[in-house]
mmCIF file of C-alpha atoms in Angstrom:
data_model
loop_
_atom_site.group_PDB
_atom_site.id
_atom_site.type_symbol
_atom_site.label_atom_id
_atom_site.label_comp_id
_atom_site.label_asym_id
_atom_site.label_seq_id
_atom_site.Cartn_x
_atom_site.Cartn_y
_atom_site.Cartn_z
ATOM 1 C CA UNK C 22 36.377 88.340 -26.703
ATOM 2 C CA UNK C 23 38.347 87.919 -22.727
ATOM 3 C CA UNK C 24 42.322 86.016 -24.046
ATOM 4 C CA UNK C 25 45.045 84.982 -22.647
ATOM 5 C CA UNK C 26 48.361 84.707 -24.034
ATOM 6 C CA UNK C 27 51.196 82.277 -22.699
ATOM 7 C CA UNK C 28 54.886 83.021 -24.357
ATOM 8 C CA UNK C 29 58.178 81.928 -22.754
ATOM 9 C CA UNK C 30 59.026 86.266 -23.069
ATOM 10 C CA UNK C 31 58.435 88.916 -24.725
ATOM 11 C CA UNK C 32 62.414 89.650 -25.540
ATOM 12 C CA UNK C 33 63.747 90.047 -29.035
ATOM 13 C CA UNK C 34 62.612 87.226 -31.566
ATOM 14 C CA UNK C 35 59.600 87.112 -33.571
ATOM 15 C CA UNK C 36 57.463 85.200 -31.607
ATOM 16 C CA UNK C 37 57.833 88.019 -28.889
ATOM 17 C CA UNK C 38 56.693 90.469 -31.504
ATOM 18 C CA UNK C 39 53.816 88.935 -33.666
ATOM 19 C CA UNK C 40 52.609 88.362 -30.634
ATOM 20 C CA UNK C 41 52.544 92.053 -29.271
ATOM 21 C CA UNK C 42 51.219 93.185 -32.658
ATOM 22 C CA UNK C 43 48.216 91.222 -32.159
ATOM 23 C CA UNK C 44 48.025 91.801 -28.206
ATOM 24 C CA UNK C 45 48.058 95.737 -29.298
ATOM 25 C CA UNK C 46 45.449 95.927 -32.380
ATOM 26 C CA UNK C 47 43.195 92.918 -29.980
ATOM 27 C CA UNK C 48 43.855 95.478 -27.430
ATOM 28 C CA UNK C 49 42.360 98.315 -29.400
ATOM 29 C CA UNK C 50 38.553 96.379 -30.329
ATOM 30 C CA UNK C 51 38.020 96.014 -26.675
ATOM 31 C CA UNK C 52 39.692 92.425 -25.730
ATOM 32 C CA UNK C 53 39.582 91.268 -22.430
ATOM 33 C CA UNK C 54 43.737 90.569 -23.166
ATOM 34 C CA UNK C 55 45.808 88.823 -20.762
ATOM 35 C CA UNK C 56 49.635 87.920 -21.376
ATOM 36 C CA UNK C 57 51.432 85.300 -19.732
ATOM 37 C CA UNK C 58 55.301 84.889 -19.579
ATOM 38 C CA UNK C 59 57.765 82.705 -18.130
ATOM 39 C CA UNK C 60 60.638 85.096 -18.189
ATOM 40 C CA UNK C 61 60.924 87.915 -16.641
ATOM 41 C CA UNK C 62 58.200 91.627 -17.363
ATOM 42 C CA UNK C 63 61.488 93.772 -17.250
ATOM 43 C CA UNK C 64 63.186 91.604 -19.866
ATOM 44 C CA UNK C 65 60.647 92.805 -22.085
ATOM 45 C CA UNK C 66 61.143 94.402 -25.486
ATOM 46 C CA UNK C 67 58.254 95.489 -27.193
ATOM 47 C CA UNK C 68 56.000 97.894 -25.655
ATOM 48 C CA UNK C 69 52.268 96.239 -24.923
ATOM 49 C CA UNK C 70 49.278 98.958 -25.313
ATOM 50 C CA UNK C 71 47.623 100.098 -21.027
ATOM 51 C CA UNK C 72 45.061 98.091 -21.329
ATOM 52 C CA UNK C 73 46.561 94.662 -21.903
ATOM 53 C CA UNK C 74 47.127 92.735 -18.539
ATOM 54 C CA UNK C 75 50.642 91.397 -18.165
ATOM 55 C CA UNK C 76 51.482 88.673 -16.073
ATOM 56 C CA UNK C 77 55.303 87.650 -15.175
ATOM 57 C CA UNK C 78 55.454 84.315 -13.613
ATOM 58 C CA UNK C 79 59.347 84.483 -12.994
ATOM 59 C CA UNK C 80 59.653 80.676 -13.740
ATOM 60 C CA UNK C 81 62.203 80.223 -16.458
ATOM 61 C CA UNK C 82 66.214 79.096 -16.804
ATOM 62 C CA UNK C 83 67.422 76.265 -18.163
ATOM 63 C CA UNK C 84 67.779 72.967 -16.400
ATOM 64 C CA UNK C 85 70.378 70.905 -14.762
ATOM 65 C CA UNK C 86 69.442 67.115 -15.733
ATOM 66 C CA UNK C 87 66.025 65.597 -16.549
ATOM 67 C CA UNK C 88 64.688 64.580 -12.695
ATOM 68 C CA UNK C 89 64.953 69.116 -12.448
ATOM 69 C CA UNK C 90 63.747 69.963 -15.998
ATOM 70 C CA UNK C 91 60.302 67.638 -14.826
ATOM 71 C CA UNK C 92 60.598 69.809 -11.813
ATOM 72 C CA UNK C 93 60.674 73.010 -12.752
ATOM 73 C CA UNK C 94 58.671 72.638 -15.178
ATOM 74 C CA UNK C 95 55.343 70.792 -13.404
ATOM 75 C CA UNK C 96 55.489 73.448 -11.152
ATOM 76 C CA UNK C 97 55.500 76.024 -14.481
ATOM 77 C CA UNK C 98 52.143 73.458 -15.613
ATOM 78 C CA UNK C 99 50.885 74.449 -12.318
ATOM 79 C CA UNK C 100 51.258 78.305 -12.129
ATOM 80 C CA UNK C 101 49.674 78.655 -16.350
ATOM 81 C CA UNK C 102 46.919 76.695 -14.312
ATOM 82 C CA UNK C 103 46.547 78.600 -12.014
ATOM 83 C CA UNK C 104 46.295 81.896 -13.219
ATOM 84 C CA UNK C 105 44.244 80.257 -16.010
ATOM 85 C CA UNK C 106 41.040 79.413 -13.423
ATOM 86 C CA UNK C 107 41.746 83.112 -12.221
ATOM 87 C CA UNK C 108 41.653 84.869 -15.549
ATOM 88 C CA UNK C 109 39.271 82.199 -16.792
ATOM 89 C CA UNK C 110 39.782 83.818 -19.914
ATOM 90 C CA UNK C 111 37.127 82.188 -23.407
ATOM 91 C CA UNK C 112 40.584 81.184 -25.243
ATOM 92 C CA UNK C 113 43.343 80.184 -24.538
ATOM 93 C CA UNK C 114 46.458 80.463 -26.830
ATOM 94 C CA UNK C 115 49.964 79.353 -26.532
ATOM 95 C CA UNK C 116 52.792 80.976 -29.305
ATOM 96 C CA UNK C 117 55.659 78.226 -29.313
ATOM 97 C CA UNK C 118 56.123 74.184 -28.913
ATOM 98 C CA UNK C 119 57.745 74.275 -25.217
ATOM 99 C CA UNK C 120 54.008 76.844 -24.671
ATOM 100 C CA UNK C 121 51.852 75.231 -26.421
ATOM 101 C CA UNK C 122 53.093 71.354 -24.797
ATOM 102 C CA UNK C 123 52.777 73.019 -21.286
ATOM 103 C CA UNK C 124 49.143 74.671 -21.839
ATOM 104 C CA UNK C 125 47.304 71.794 -23.187
ATOM 105 C CA UNK C 126 47.868 70.051 -20.451
ATOM 106 C CA UNK C 127 47.291 72.933 -17.510
ATOM 107 C CA UNK C 128 44.048 73.114 -19.368
ATOM 108 C CA UNK C 129 43.253 69.607 -18.699
ATOM 109 C CA UNK C 130 38.938 69.826 -17.222
ATOM 110 C CA UNK C 131 39.412 73.318 -17.183
ATOM 111 C CA UNK C 132 36.467 74.116 -19.561
ATOM 112 C CA UNK C 133 35.199 75.785 -21.585
ATOM 113 C CA UNK C 134 38.694 77.385 -21.566
ATOM 114 C CA UNK C 135 38.963 76.417 -25.289
ATOM 115 C CA UNK C 136 43.162 76.234 -25.458
ATOM 116 C CA UNK C 137 44.264 77.044 -28.840
ATOM 117 C CA UNK C 138 48.270 76.566 -30.204
ATOM 118 C CA UNK C 139 50.898 78.323 -32.062
ATOM 119 C CA UNK C 140 53.878 76.867 -33.792
ATOM 120 C CA UNK C 141 56.336 79.983 -35.023
ATOM 121 C CA UNK C 142 59.116 77.449 -36.905
ATOM 122 C CA UNK C 143 58.894 74.433 -39.364
ATOM 123 C CA UNK C 144 59.215 71.889 -36.575
ATOM 124 C CA UNK C 145 61.280 69.449 -37.975
ATOM 125 C CA UNK C 146 63.782 71.958 -38.640
ATOM 126 C CA UNK C 147 64.104 72.738 -35.094
ATOM 127 C CA UNK C 148 63.625 69.819 -32.521
ATOM 128 C CA UNK C 149 62.618 69.702 -28.994
ATOM 129 C CA UNK C 150 64.287 66.066 -28.198
ATOM 130 C CA UNK C 151 62.852 62.987 -27.677
ATOM 131 C CA UNK C 152 60.732 64.057 -24.251
ATOM 132 C CA UNK C 153 59.531 67.284 -25.814
ATOM 133 C CA UNK C 154 58.586 65.034 -29.337
ATOM 134 C CA UNK C 155 56.991 62.946 -27.564
ATOM 135 C CA UNK C 156 54.900 65.359 -26.183
ATOM 136 C CA UNK C 157 54.133 67.030 -28.142
ATOM 137 C CA UNK C 158 52.759 64.474 -29.977
ATOM 138 C CA UNK C 159 49.758 63.375 -27.388
ATOM 139 C CA UNK C 160 49.550 66.815 -25.154
ATOM 140 C CA UNK C 161 48.602 68.788 -28.946
ATOM 141 C CA UNK C 162 45.355 65.807 -29.190
ATOM 142 C CA UNK C 163 43.644 68.282 -26.802
ATOM 143 C CA UNK C 164 44.311 71.430 -27.864
ATOM 144 C CA UNK C 165 40.778 72.773 -29.551
ATOM 145 C CA UNK C 166 43.003 73.880 -32.717
ATOM 146 C CA UNK C 167 47.093 74.018 -33.277
ATOM 147 C CA UNK C 168 47.464 76.748 -36.190
ATOM 148 C CA UNK C 169 51.220 77.339 -38.421
ATOM 149 C CA UNK C 170 52.715 80.016 -39.944
ATOM 150 C CA UNK C 171 52.412 77.793 -43.459
ATOM 151 C CA UNK C 172 50.859 75.089 -45.118
ATOM 152 C CA UNK C 173 53.537 73.350 -44.906
ATOM 153 C CA UNK C 174 54.156 73.442 -41.422
ATOM 154 C CA UNK C 175 50.151 73.230 -41.733
ATOM 155 C CA UNK C 176 51.006 69.610 -42.805
ATOM 156 C CA UNK C 177 53.655 68.598 -41.092
ATOM 157 C CA UNK C 178 51.428 68.923 -37.546
ATOM 158 C CA UNK C 179 48.468 67.247 -39.534
ATOM 159 C CA UNK C 180 50.985 63.963 -40.559
ATOM 160 C CA UNK C 181 52.843 64.247 -36.916
ATOM 161 C CA UNK C 182 51.570 65.225 -34.289
ATOM 162 C CA UNK C 183 47.825 63.966 -33.045
ATOM 163 C CA UNK C 184 46.630 67.581 -33.436
ATOM 164 C CA UNK C 185 42.718 67.242 -34.655
ATOM 165 C CA UNK C 186 42.500 71.262 -36.399
ATOM 166 C CA UNK C 187 45.024 71.931 -38.335
ATOM 167 C CA UNK C 188 45.906 75.294 -40.332
ATOM 168 C CA UNK C 189 47.474 78.729 -41.359
ATOM 169 C CA UNK C 190 47.765 81.939 -40.265
ATOM 170 C CA UNK C 191 50.942 84.185 -41.250
ATOM 171 C CA UNK C 192 51.894 86.353 -39.698
ATOM 172 C CA UNK C 193 51.234 89.969 -40.355
ATOM 173 C CA UNK C 194 52.985 92.994 -41.689
ATOM 174 C CA UNK C 195 54.087 95.860 -38.853
ATOM 175 C CA UNK C 196 54.910 98.845 -40.424
ATOM 176 C CA UNK C 197 55.437 101.856 -40.251
ATOM 177 C CA UNK C 198 57.157 100.240 -37.213
ATOM 178 C CA UNK C 199 57.742 102.331 -34.119
ATOM 179 C CA UNK C 200 61.347 102.589 -32.690
ATOM 180 C CA UNK C 201 62.618 101.687 -28.864
ATOM 181 C CA UNK C 202 65.228 101.297 -27.363
ATOM 182 C CA UNK C 203 68.400 100.808 -28.538
ATOM 183 C CA UNK C 204 68.209 103.546 -31.414
ATOM 184 C CA UNK C 205 70.687 103.347 -33.666
ATOM 185 C CA UNK C 206 72.058 105.646 -35.484
ATOM 186 C CA UNK C 207 71.668 105.477 -39.430
ATOM 187 C CA UNK C 208 74.512 108.347 -40.325
ATOM 188 C CA UNK C 209 76.927 106.751 -38.047
ATOM 189 C CA UNK C 210 77.581 104.420 -40.102
ATOM 190 C CA UNK C 211 76.401 105.313 -43.752
ATOM 191 C CA UNK C 212 78.624 106.743 -45.465
ATOM 192 C CA UNK C 213 77.013 109.385 -48.995
ATOM 193 C CA UNK C 214 77.047 108.514 -51.900
ATOM 194 C CA UNK C 215 76.998 104.689 -50.574
ATOM 195 C CA UNK C 216 74.462 102.119 -50.957
ATOM 196 C CA UNK C 217 73.777 99.443 -48.197
ATOM 197 C CA UNK C 218 72.509 95.979 -48.037
ATOM 198 C CA UNK C 219 70.863 95.172 -45.254
ATOM 199 C CA UNK C 220 70.676 91.948 -42.597
ATOM 200 C CA UNK C 221 68.223 91.403 -40.522
ATOM 201 C CA UNK C 222 68.285 88.502 -37.127
ATOM 202 C CA UNK C 223 69.640 87.142 -34.455
ATOM 203 C CA UNK C 224 73.611 86.311 -34.963
ATOM 204 C CA UNK C 225 73.387 82.594 -34.688
ATOM 205 C CA UNK C 226 73.797 79.453 -36.747
ATOM 206 C CA UNK C 227 70.293 79.373 -38.073
ATOM 207 C CA UNK C 228 71.150 82.599 -39.524
ATOM 208 C CA UNK C 229 73.606 81.518 -41.141
ATOM 209 C CA UNK C 230 75.448 85.532 -41.526
ATOM 210 C CA UNK C 231 79.069 83.412 -41.713
ATOM 211 C CA UNK C 232 77.810 82.698 -45.143
ATOM 212 C CA UNK C 233 76.184 86.092 -45.566
ATOM 213 C CA UNK C 234 79.992 87.435 -45.148
ATOM 214 C CA UNK C 235 81.330 85.629 -47.461
ATOM 215 C CA UNK C 236 78.946 85.861 -50.171
ATOM 216 C CA UNK C 237 79.698 90.322 -49.634
ATOM 217 C CA UNK C 238 83.662 89.040 -49.777
ATOM 218 C CA UNK C 239 83.581 87.732 -52.571
ATOM 219 C CA UNK C 240 81.586 90.601 -54.701
ATOM 220 C CA UNK C 241 82.841 93.746 -52.238
ATOM 221 C CA UNK C 242 85.504 94.270 -55.190
ATOM 222 C CA UNK C 243 83.228 93.987 -58.313
ATOM 223 C CA UNK C 244 80.703 96.459 -55.850
ATOM 224 C CA UNK C 245 83.100 98.779 -54.272
ATOM 225 C CA UNK C 246 80.660 100.957 -53.825
ATOM 226 C CA UNK C 247 77.555 98.491 -51.481
ATOM 227 C CA UNK C 248 78.649 98.188 -47.361
ATOM 228 C CA UNK C 249 76.483 94.790 -46.006
ATOM 229 C CA UNK C 250 75.016 95.849 -42.469
ATOM 230 C CA UNK C 251 73.761 92.797 -40.219
ATOM 231 C CA UNK C 252 71.585 94.779 -37.270
ATOM 232 C CA UNK C 253 71.480 91.948 -34.699
ATOM 233 C CA UNK C 254 72.843 90.455 -31.647
ATOM 234 C CA UNK C 255 73.775 86.846 -30.658
ATOM 235 C CA UNK C 256 76.758 83.921 -29.774
ATOM 236 C CA UNK C 257 78.404 84.457 -32.651
ATOM 237 C CA UNK C 258 79.078 88.118 -32.409
ATOM 238 C CA UNK C 259 82.751 87.366 -32.047
ATOM 239 C CA UNK C 260 82.861 84.629 -34.977
ATOM 240 C CA UNK C 261 81.378 87.100 -36.832
ATOM 241 C CA UNK C 262 83.646 89.978 -35.970
ATOM 242 C CA UNK C 263 87.247 88.315 -37.167
ATOM 243 C CA UNK C 264 85.614 87.336 -39.926
ATOM 244 C CA UNK C 265 85.296 90.269 -41.124
ATOM 245 C CA UNK C 266 88.615 91.288 -40.258
ATOM 246 C CA UNK C 267 90.503 88.666 -41.363
ATOM 247 C CA UNK C 268 88.029 88.980 -44.729
ATOM 248 C CA UNK C 269 89.832 93.285 -44.344
ATOM 249 C CA UNK C 270 86.825 94.456 -44.645
ATOM 250 C CA UNK C 271 86.369 96.469 -41.035
ATOM 251 C CA UNK C 272 85.318 99.705 -43.532
ATOM 252 C CA UNK C 273 82.836 97.742 -45.678
ATOM 253 C CA UNK C 274 81.629 95.098 -43.027
ATOM 254 C CA UNK C 275 79.050 96.373 -39.699
ATOM 255 C CA UNK C 276 77.062 94.972 -37.157
ATOM 256 C CA UNK C 277 75.599 97.631 -35.431
ATOM 257 C CA UNK C 278 73.826 95.961 -32.959
ATOM 258 C CA UNK C 279 70.496 94.802 -32.022
ATOM 259 C CA UNK C 280 67.806 97.733 -32.923
ATOM 260 C CA UNK C 281 64.690 99.397 -31.927
ATOM 261 C CA UNK C 282 64.594 101.780 -34.708
ATOM 262 C CA UNK C 283 64.645 98.717 -37.159
ATOM 263 C CA UNK C 284 62.460 100.944 -39.716
ATOM 264 C CA UNK C 285 64.699 103.746 -39.776
ATOM 265 C CA UNK C 286 67.334 101.028 -41.226
ATOM 266 C CA UNK C 287 64.926 99.378 -44.169
ATOM 267 C CA UNK C 288 64.098 103.002 -45.094
ATOM 268 C CA UNK C 289 67.910 104.318 -45.970
ATOM 269 C CA UNK C 290 68.587 100.588 -47.734
ATOM 270 C CA UNK C 291 69.182 99.743 -51.034
ATOM 271 C CA UNK C 292 68.235 96.042 -50.405
ATOM 272 C CA UNK C 293 67.425 93.760 -48.345
ATOM 273 C CA UNK C 294 69.630 90.292 -48.079
ATOM 274 C CA UNK C 295 68.033 86.470 -45.837
ATOM 275 C CA UNK C 296 70.482 84.200 -45.692
ATOM 276 C CA UNK C 297 68.865 81.689 -42.550
ATOM 277 C CA UNK C 298 69.375 78.168 -42.802
ATOM 278 C CA UNK C 299 65.242 77.884 -41.627
ATOM 279 C CA UNK C 300 62.681 80.327 -40.457
ATOM 280 C CA UNK C 301 58.377 79.691 -40.388
ATOM 281 C CA UNK C 302 57.459 83.317 -41.810
ATOM 282 C CA UNK C 303 60.127 85.082 -41.072
ATOM 283 C CA UNK C 304 58.899 89.321 -39.926
ATOM 284 C CA UNK C 305 61.562 91.299 -40.734
ATOM 285 C CA UNK C 306 61.257 89.725 -44.516
ATOM 286 C CA UNK C 307 57.723 90.708 -44.301
ATOM 287 C CA UNK C 308 59.157 94.023 -42.548
ATOM 288 C CA UNK C 309 61.573 94.199 -45.530
ATOM 289 C CA UNK C 310 59.226 94.569 -48.061
ATOM 290 C CA UNK C 311 56.127 96.618 -46.731
ATOM 291 C CA UNK C 312 59.808 99.629 -46.795
ATOM 292 C CA UNK C 313 59.494 99.076 -49.910
ATOM 293 C CA UNK C 314 63.078 96.721 -50.080
ATOM 294 C CA UNK C 315 63.821 94.837 -53.074
ATOM 295 C CA UNK C 316 64.784 91.166 -51.218
ATOM 296 C CA UNK C 317 66.748 88.608 -51.735
ATOM 297 C CA UNK C 318 66.215 84.944 -49.869
ATOM 298 C CA UNK C 319 67.504 81.406 -49.631
ATOM 299 C CA UNK C 320 64.481 79.176 -50.780
ATOM 300 C CA UNK C 321 64.352 77.489 -47.186
ATOM 301 C CA UNK C 322 61.686 75.883 -45.567
ATOM 302 C CA UNK C 323 59.454 77.958 -44.499
ATOM 303 C CA UNK C 324 58.453 81.289 -45.453
ATOM 304 C CA UNK C 325 59.679 82.795 -47.784
ATOM 305 C CA UNK C 326 58.237 81.249 -50.537
ATOM 306 C CA UNK C 327 55.544 82.437 -49.016
ATOM 307 C CA UNK C 328 56.351 86.250 -48.891
ATOM 308 C CA UNK C 329 58.150 86.700 -52.612
ATOM 309 C CA UNK C 330 57.080 86.197 -55.625
ATOM 310 C CA UNK C 331 59.926 85.274 -57.228
ATOM 311 C CA UNK C 332 60.871 87.805 -60.264
ATOM 312 C CA UNK C 333 57.920 90.337 -59.332
ATOM 313 C CA UNK C 334 58.807 91.551 -55.690
ATOM 314 C CA UNK C 335 62.365 89.792 -55.050
ATOM 315 C CA UNK C 336 63.916 87.007 -56.118
ATOM 316 C CA UNK C 337 64.375 82.385 -54.124
ATOM 317 C CA UNK C 338 67.726 81.324 -53.830
ATOM 318 C CA UNK C 339 67.574 77.993 -53.226
ATOM 319 C CA UNK C 340 68.096 76.941 -50.049
ATOM 320 C CA UNK C 341 72.504 77.053 -49.462
ATOM 321 C CA UNK C 342 73.844 78.031 -52.304
ATOM 322 C CA UNK C 343 76.393 80.421 -51.591
ATOM 323 C CA UNK C 344 77.578 80.346 -55.199
ATOM 324 C CA UNK C 345 73.670 80.895 -56.740
ATOM 325 C CA UNK C 346 73.504 83.497 -53.836
ATOM 326 C CA UNK C 347 76.569 86.003 -54.358
ATOM 327 C CA UNK C 348 75.315 85.440 -58.070
ATOM 328 C CA UNK C 349 71.499 87.045 -57.280
ATOM 329 C CA UNK C 350 72.640 89.582 -54.990
ATOM 330 C CA UNK C 351 75.962 90.809 -57.931
ATOM 331 C CA UNK C 352 72.994 90.948 -60.620
ATOM 332 C CA UNK C 353 70.708 92.718 -57.862
ATOM 333 C CA UNK C 354 73.666 94.603 -56.522
ATOM 334 C CA UNK C 355 74.611 95.631 -60.134
ATOM 335 C CA UNK C 356 71.041 96.544 -61.692
ATOM 336 C CA UNK C 357 69.358 99.575 -60.067
ATOM 337 C CA UNK C 358 65.786 99.674 -62.760
ATOM 338 C CA UNK C 359 65.028 95.342 -61.580
ATOM 339 C CA UNK C 360 65.365 97.312 -57.471
ATOM 340 C CA UNK C 361 63.013 100.431 -58.587
ATOM 341 C CA UNK C 362 61.073 97.355 -60.490
ATOM 342 C CA UNK C 363 60.938 95.252 -57.660
ATOM 343 C CA UNK C 364 60.294 98.194 -54.611
ATOM 344 C CA UNK C 365 57.389 98.858 -56.048
ATOM 345 C CA UNK C 366 55.494 95.315 -56.324
ATOM 346 C CA UNK C 367 57.125 94.778 -52.531
ATOM 347 C CA UNK C 368 54.245 97.568 -50.418
ATOM 348 C CA UNK C 369 52.034 94.796 -52.352
ATOM 349 C CA UNK C 370 52.595 92.631 -48.820
ATOM 350 C CA UNK C 371 50.848 95.684 -46.364
ATOM 351 C CA UNK C 372 47.301 95.496 -48.276
ATOM 352 C CA UNK C 373 48.404 91.601 -48.468
ATOM 353 C CA UNK C 374 49.223 90.885 -44.834
ATOM 354 C CA UNK C 375 48.176 93.853 -43.402
ATOM 355 C CA UNK C 376 47.208 93.223 -39.995
ATOM 356 C CA UNK C 377 43.059 93.727 -39.299
ATOM 357 C CA UNK C 378 43.301 91.312 -42.704
ATOM 358 C CA UNK C 379 45.916 88.389 -40.803
ATOM 359 C CA UNK C 380 43.611 88.987 -36.977
ATOM 360 C CA UNK C 381 40.013 88.313 -38.909
ATOM 361 C CA UNK C 382 41.989 85.006 -39.753
ATOM 362 C CA UNK C 383 42.460 84.406 -35.837
ATOM 363 C CA UNK C 384 39.221 85.829 -34.804
ATOM 364 C CA UNK C 385 37.365 83.325 -36.603
ATOM 365 C CA UNK C 386 39.701 80.755 -35.531
ATOM 366 C CA UNK C 387 38.605 81.684 -32.447
ATOM 367 C CA UNK C 388 34.760 82.305 -32.548
ATOM 368 C CA UNK C 389 34.965 78.466 -34.093
ATOM 369 C CA UNK C 390 35.864 77.099 -30.998
ATOM 370 C CA UNK C 391 34.389 78.769 -28.457
ATOM 371 C CA UNK C 392 31.405 76.957 -30.248
ATOM 372 C CA UNK C 393 32.325 73.681 -30.687
#
């Protein structure tokens, strides 16, 4: 199979991690893999197999206005089209909404290339704006298939775009994780005899870490032997640091930054929490469970309810309900036996979402579209 994958960048992010994991898996199978990004290669965070061909168009950046944006995106589409003509893949796969639109346009008329799109978040929770929404609505009809991460996302695409073929394929569970720079030593933060509540994600509004800090603040005195660590970077760092300081939690809540050794943190944590407003199919939740962590998550759209088996390997909380989140964390932080029960079952995700199993779903799709 000759496969080209188009994505904005390979910097830190869930879609980027999945792209690299799948590309490396297929490269090891002997596939001819090319990854094309808009952003420069120096921004890459995840390590690619040396057999994967890497092309960076170096055409990212914000547009000052609609006209400039139109011109820049036309140039991006033309550049992608030139690469498609050069590589001539059997299948071209785009990762994320705007990339899907660009690939749909760039691949028009380039037979026998089969173009496939892939949504990496639940679309209603991440509106693109009027122009891009219209482009998505029509352009998806020119793709041979569009992949969603969940059945709920697939149903939305069927109803709100002209996509002819929509299927759901979840993300694979990547375990064990390989370490890469930057490394943050767990021992620099975790203190002997204390328990660790862990959260991972970009410090942005989507992850609602401010709400999580408030929830932990309510529990801090009751669970005096617990600390909260939030791994990640983002625009809300300063705001969160001020919140932690004003709550008097500077020695209980830690924001160590972006870690390339997340596996080390999963291994030392006692409980994982996800407070997101919305998701697609959260990799960190699957990873935490693969490392044997009990989990608590908001039942947001979409992903957590497709991963957590409620009261079997974790607990789901009504989306956005801070009081319920606090009560649920209180329950698990105070019940070591229940945490152990959930942890023992959580590792089932290694089989449920094994890379080989998920990759096979993609491979069946590629075979089907190539036969059309």
